[in-house]
CSV table of C-alpha atoms in Angstrom, one decimal:
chain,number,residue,atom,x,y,z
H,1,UNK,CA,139.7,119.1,253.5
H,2,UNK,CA,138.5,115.9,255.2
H,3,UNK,CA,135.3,114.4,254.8
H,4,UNK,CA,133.3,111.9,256.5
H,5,UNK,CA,131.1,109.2,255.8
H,6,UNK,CA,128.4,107.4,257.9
H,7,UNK,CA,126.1,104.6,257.3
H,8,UNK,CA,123.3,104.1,257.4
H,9,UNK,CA,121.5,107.1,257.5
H,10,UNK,CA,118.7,105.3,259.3
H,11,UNK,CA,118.3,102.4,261.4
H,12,UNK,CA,115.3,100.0,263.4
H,13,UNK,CA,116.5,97.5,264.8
H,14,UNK,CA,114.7,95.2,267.4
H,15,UNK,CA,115.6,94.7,270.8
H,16,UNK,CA,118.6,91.9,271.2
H,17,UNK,CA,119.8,92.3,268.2
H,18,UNK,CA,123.1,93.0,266.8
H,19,UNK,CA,124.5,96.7,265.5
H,20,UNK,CA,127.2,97.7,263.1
H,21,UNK,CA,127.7,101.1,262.3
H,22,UNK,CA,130.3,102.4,259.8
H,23,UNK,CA,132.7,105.4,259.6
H,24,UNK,CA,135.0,106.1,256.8
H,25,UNK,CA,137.2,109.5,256.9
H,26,UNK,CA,139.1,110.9,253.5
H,27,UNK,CA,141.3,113.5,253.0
H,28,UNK,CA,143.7,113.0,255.5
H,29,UNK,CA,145.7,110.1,257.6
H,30,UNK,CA,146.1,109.5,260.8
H,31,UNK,CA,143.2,111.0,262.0
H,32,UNK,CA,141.7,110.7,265.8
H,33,UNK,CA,137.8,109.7,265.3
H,34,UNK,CA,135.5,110.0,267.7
H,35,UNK,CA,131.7,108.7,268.5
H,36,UNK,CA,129.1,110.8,270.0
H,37,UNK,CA,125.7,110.3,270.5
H,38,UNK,CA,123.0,112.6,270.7
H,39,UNK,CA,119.6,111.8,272.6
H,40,UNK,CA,116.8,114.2,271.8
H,41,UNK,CA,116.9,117.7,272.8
H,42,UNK,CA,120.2,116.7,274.3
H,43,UNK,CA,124.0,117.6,274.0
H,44,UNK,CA,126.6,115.4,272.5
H,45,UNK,CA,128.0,112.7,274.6
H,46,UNK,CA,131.2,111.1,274.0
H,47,UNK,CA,131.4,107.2,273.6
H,48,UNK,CA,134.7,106.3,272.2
H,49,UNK,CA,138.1,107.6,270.5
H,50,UNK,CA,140.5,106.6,268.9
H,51,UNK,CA,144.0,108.1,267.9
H,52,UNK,CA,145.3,105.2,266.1
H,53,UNK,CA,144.8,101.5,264.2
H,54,UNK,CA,143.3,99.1,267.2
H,55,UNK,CA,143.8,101.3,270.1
H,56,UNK,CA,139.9,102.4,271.4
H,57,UNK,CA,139.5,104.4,274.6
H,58,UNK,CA,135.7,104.1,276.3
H,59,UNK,CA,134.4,107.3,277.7
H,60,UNK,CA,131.2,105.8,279.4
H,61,UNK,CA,130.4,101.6,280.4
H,62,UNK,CA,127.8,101.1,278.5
H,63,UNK,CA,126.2,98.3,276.3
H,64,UNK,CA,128.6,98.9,272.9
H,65,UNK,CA,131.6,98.7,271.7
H,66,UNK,CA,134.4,100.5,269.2
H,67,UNK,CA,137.0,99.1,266.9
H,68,UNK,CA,139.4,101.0,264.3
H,69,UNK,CA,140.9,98.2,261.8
H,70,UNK,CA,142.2,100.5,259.5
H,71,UNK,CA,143.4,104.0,259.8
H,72,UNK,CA,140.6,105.7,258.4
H,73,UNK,CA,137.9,103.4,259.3
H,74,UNK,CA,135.5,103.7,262.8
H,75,UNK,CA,133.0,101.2,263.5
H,76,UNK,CA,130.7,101.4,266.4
H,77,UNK,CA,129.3,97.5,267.5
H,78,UNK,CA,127.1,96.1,269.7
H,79,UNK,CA,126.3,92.3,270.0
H,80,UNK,CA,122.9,92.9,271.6
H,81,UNK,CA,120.8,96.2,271.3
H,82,UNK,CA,118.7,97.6,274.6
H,83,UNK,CA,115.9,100.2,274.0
H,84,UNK,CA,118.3,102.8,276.1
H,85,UNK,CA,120.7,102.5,272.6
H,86,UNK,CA,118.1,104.5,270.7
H,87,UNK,CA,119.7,108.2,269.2
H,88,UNK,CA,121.8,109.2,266.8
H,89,UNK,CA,125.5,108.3,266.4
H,90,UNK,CA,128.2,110.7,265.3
H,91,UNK,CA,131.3,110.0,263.9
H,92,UNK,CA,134.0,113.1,264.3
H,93,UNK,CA,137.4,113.6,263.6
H,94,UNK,CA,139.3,116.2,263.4
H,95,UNK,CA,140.9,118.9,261.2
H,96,UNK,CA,142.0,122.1,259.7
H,97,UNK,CA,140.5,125.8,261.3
H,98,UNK,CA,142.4,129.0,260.6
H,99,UNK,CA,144.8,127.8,258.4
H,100,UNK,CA,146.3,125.3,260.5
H,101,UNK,CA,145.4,121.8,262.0
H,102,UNK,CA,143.6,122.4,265.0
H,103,UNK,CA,143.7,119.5,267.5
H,104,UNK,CA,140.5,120.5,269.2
H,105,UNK,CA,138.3,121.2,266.1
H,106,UNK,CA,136.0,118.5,266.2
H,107,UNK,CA,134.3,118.1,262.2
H,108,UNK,CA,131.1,116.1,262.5
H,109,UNK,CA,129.3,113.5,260.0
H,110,UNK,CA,126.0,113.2,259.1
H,111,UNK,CA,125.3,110.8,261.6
H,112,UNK,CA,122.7,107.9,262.0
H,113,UNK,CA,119.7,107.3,263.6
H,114,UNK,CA,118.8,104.2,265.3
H,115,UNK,CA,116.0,103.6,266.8
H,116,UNK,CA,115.8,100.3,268.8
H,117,UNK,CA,112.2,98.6,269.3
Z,1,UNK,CA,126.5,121.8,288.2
Z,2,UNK,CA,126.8,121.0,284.1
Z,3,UNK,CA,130.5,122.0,283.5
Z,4,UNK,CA,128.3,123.7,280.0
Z,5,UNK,CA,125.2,125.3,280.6
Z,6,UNK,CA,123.1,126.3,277.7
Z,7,UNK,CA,119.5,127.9,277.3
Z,8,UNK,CA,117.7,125.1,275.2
Z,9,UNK,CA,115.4,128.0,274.0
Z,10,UNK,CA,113.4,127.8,271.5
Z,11,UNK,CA,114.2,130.8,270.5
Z,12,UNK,CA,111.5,132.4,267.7
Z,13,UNK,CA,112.1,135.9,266.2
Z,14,UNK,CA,111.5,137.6,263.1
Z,15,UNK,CA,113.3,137.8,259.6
Z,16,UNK,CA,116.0,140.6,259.8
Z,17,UNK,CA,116.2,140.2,263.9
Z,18,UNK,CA,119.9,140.1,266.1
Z,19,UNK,CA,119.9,136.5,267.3
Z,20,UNK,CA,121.9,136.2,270.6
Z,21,UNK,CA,122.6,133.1,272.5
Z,22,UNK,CA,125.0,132.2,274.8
Z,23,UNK,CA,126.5,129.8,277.2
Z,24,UNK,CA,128.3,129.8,280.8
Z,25,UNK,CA,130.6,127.5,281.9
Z,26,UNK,CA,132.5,126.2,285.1
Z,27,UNK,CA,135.5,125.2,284.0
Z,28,UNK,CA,138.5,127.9,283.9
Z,29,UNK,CA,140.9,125.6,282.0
Z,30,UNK,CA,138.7,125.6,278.6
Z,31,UNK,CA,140.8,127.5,275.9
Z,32,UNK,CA,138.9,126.6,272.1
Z,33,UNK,CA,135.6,127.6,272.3
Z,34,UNK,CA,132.9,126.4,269.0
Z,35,UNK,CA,129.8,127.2,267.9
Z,36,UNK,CA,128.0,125.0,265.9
Z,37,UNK,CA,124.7,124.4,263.4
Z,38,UNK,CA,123.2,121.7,263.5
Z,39,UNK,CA,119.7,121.5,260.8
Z,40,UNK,CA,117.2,119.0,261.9
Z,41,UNK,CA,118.4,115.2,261.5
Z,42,UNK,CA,121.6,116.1,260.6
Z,43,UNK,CA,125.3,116.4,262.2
Z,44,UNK,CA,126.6,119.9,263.4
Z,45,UNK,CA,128.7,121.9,261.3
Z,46,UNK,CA,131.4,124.0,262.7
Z,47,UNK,CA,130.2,127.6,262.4
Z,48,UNK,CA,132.8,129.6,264.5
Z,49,UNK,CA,135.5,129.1,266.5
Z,50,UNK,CA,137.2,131.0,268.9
Z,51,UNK,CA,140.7,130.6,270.9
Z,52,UNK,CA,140.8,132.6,274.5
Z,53,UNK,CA,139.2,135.5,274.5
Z,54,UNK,CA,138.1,138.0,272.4
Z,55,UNK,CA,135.8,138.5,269.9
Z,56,UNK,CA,135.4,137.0,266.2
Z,57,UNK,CA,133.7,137.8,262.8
Z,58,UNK,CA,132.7,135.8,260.0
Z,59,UNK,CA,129.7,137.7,257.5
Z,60,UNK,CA,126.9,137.7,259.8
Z,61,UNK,CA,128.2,135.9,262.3
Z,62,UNK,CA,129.7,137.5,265.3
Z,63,UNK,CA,131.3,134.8,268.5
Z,64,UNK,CA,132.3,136.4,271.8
Z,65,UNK,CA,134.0,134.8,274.4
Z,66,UNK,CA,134.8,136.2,278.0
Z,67,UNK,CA,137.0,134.4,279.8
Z,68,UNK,CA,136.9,136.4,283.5
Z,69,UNK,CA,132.7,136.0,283.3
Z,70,UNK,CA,133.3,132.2,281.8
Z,71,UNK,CA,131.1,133.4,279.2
Z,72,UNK,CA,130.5,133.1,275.7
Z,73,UNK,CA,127.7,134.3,273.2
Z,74,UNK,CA,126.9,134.2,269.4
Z,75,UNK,CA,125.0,136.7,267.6
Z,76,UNK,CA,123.8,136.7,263.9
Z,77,UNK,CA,122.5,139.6,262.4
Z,78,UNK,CA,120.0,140.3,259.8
Z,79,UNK,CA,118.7,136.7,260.6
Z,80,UNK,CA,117.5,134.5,257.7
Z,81,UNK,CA,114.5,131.8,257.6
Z,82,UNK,CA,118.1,129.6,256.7
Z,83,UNK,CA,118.9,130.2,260.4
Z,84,UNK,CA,116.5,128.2,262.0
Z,85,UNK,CA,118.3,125.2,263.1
Z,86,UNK,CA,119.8,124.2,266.6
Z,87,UNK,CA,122.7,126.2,267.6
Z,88,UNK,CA,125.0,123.5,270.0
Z,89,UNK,CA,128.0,125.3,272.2
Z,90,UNK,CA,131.5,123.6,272.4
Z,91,UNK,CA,134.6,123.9,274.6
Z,92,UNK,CA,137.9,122.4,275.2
Z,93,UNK,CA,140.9,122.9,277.2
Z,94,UNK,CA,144.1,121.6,276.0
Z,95,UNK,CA,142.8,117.7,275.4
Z,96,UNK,CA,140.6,116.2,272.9
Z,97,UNK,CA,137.2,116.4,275.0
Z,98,UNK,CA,134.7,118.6,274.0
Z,99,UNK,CA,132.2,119.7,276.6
Z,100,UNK,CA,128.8,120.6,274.5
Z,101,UNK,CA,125.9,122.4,275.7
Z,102,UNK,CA,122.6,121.1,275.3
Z,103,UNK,CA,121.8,123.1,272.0
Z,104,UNK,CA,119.4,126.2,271.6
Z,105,UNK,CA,116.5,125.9,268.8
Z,106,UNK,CA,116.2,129.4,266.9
Z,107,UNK,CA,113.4,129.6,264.7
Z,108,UNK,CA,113.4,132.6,262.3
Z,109,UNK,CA,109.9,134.0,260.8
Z,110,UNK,CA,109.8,134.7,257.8
């Protein structure tokens, strides 16, 4: 089964400056990946996805940006942080339910939490 | 209108209690339906999953959905203190979006 990796856990960063956030999948190839981010006491809202090596689709304009240079690697940038960035980032992709790959199961990792001051 | 609608709770009951929650919906093209768990500060795990209607079991854990009523509920029996986490809604028609509801926080009393 896959598995996903995020870093870092957690995250303060000051206002204005730069973010990097890193998403590494195993245990399979070719996989679409997927950031979400959560705001408190809030559902998941989709930023980006990606079904392949350099292609990145946006889901909302907003103040970051998503790149996929390998094919099992997801990283979430932005070149200068606002408050509004504060929550915590999810990396997905997605994998095997019921025996069979299931191109709507959504398999979360264990995210990170920035918090932007 | 939220195309997912989902009672953010919280939700409190006793050890051994029926948990119920549930969401509506608006869309009629949604297909996959998810439940998932999601423990404080950390990423949901799938719990159930559900294709059209109809009803599924896994140990405790019963999903329903109801397509004609675009409405879908969760119940766990025999509820543990292990329960208490935030229980997030999922659905998808035939793309890759998901459309999540907003999460309901169960507490179970030990």
């Amino acid at each position: 089964s896959q598995t996903i990796h995020q870093w870092p856990a957690t995250l303060v960063q000051p206002v204005g400056s730069p973010l990097s956030l890193e998403c590494t999948v195993e245990g399979t190839s070719n996989p679409n990946l997927y950031w979400y981010r959560q705001a408190a006491g809030r559902g998941l809202q989709l930023l980006f996805y990606s079904v392949g090596i350099g292609q990145i689709s946006s889901e909302v304009p907003q103040n970051l940006s998503a790149s996929r240079p390998q094919d099992r690697q997801f990283i979430l940038s932005s070149k200068k942080l606002l408050l509004s960035d504060s929550g915590f980032y999810l990396c997905a992709t997605e994998g095997l339910a019921g025996g069979g790959l299931a191109k709507n199961i959504q398999y979360f990792g264990a995210g990170t939490r920035l918090s932007v001051l | 209108q939220k195309e997912v609608e989902q009672d953010p709770g919280p939700l409190s009951v006793p050890e051994g209690a029926i948990v119920s929650l549930n969401c509506t919906y608006s869309n009629s093209a949604f297909q996959y339906f998810m439940w998932y768990r999601q423990y404080s500060r950390k990423g949901p795990e799938l719990l159930m999953y559900t294709y059209s209607s109809g009803n599924k079991e896994d140990g405790r854990f019963t999903a329903q959905v109801d397509k004609s009523s675009k409405y879908i509920s969760l119940f766990i029996r025999d509820s543990q203190p292990s329960d208490s986490a935030t229980y997030l809604c999922a659905m998808s028609a035939s793309d890759y979006k998901l459309s999540f509801g907003a999460g309901t926080t169960v507490t179970v009393r030990a």
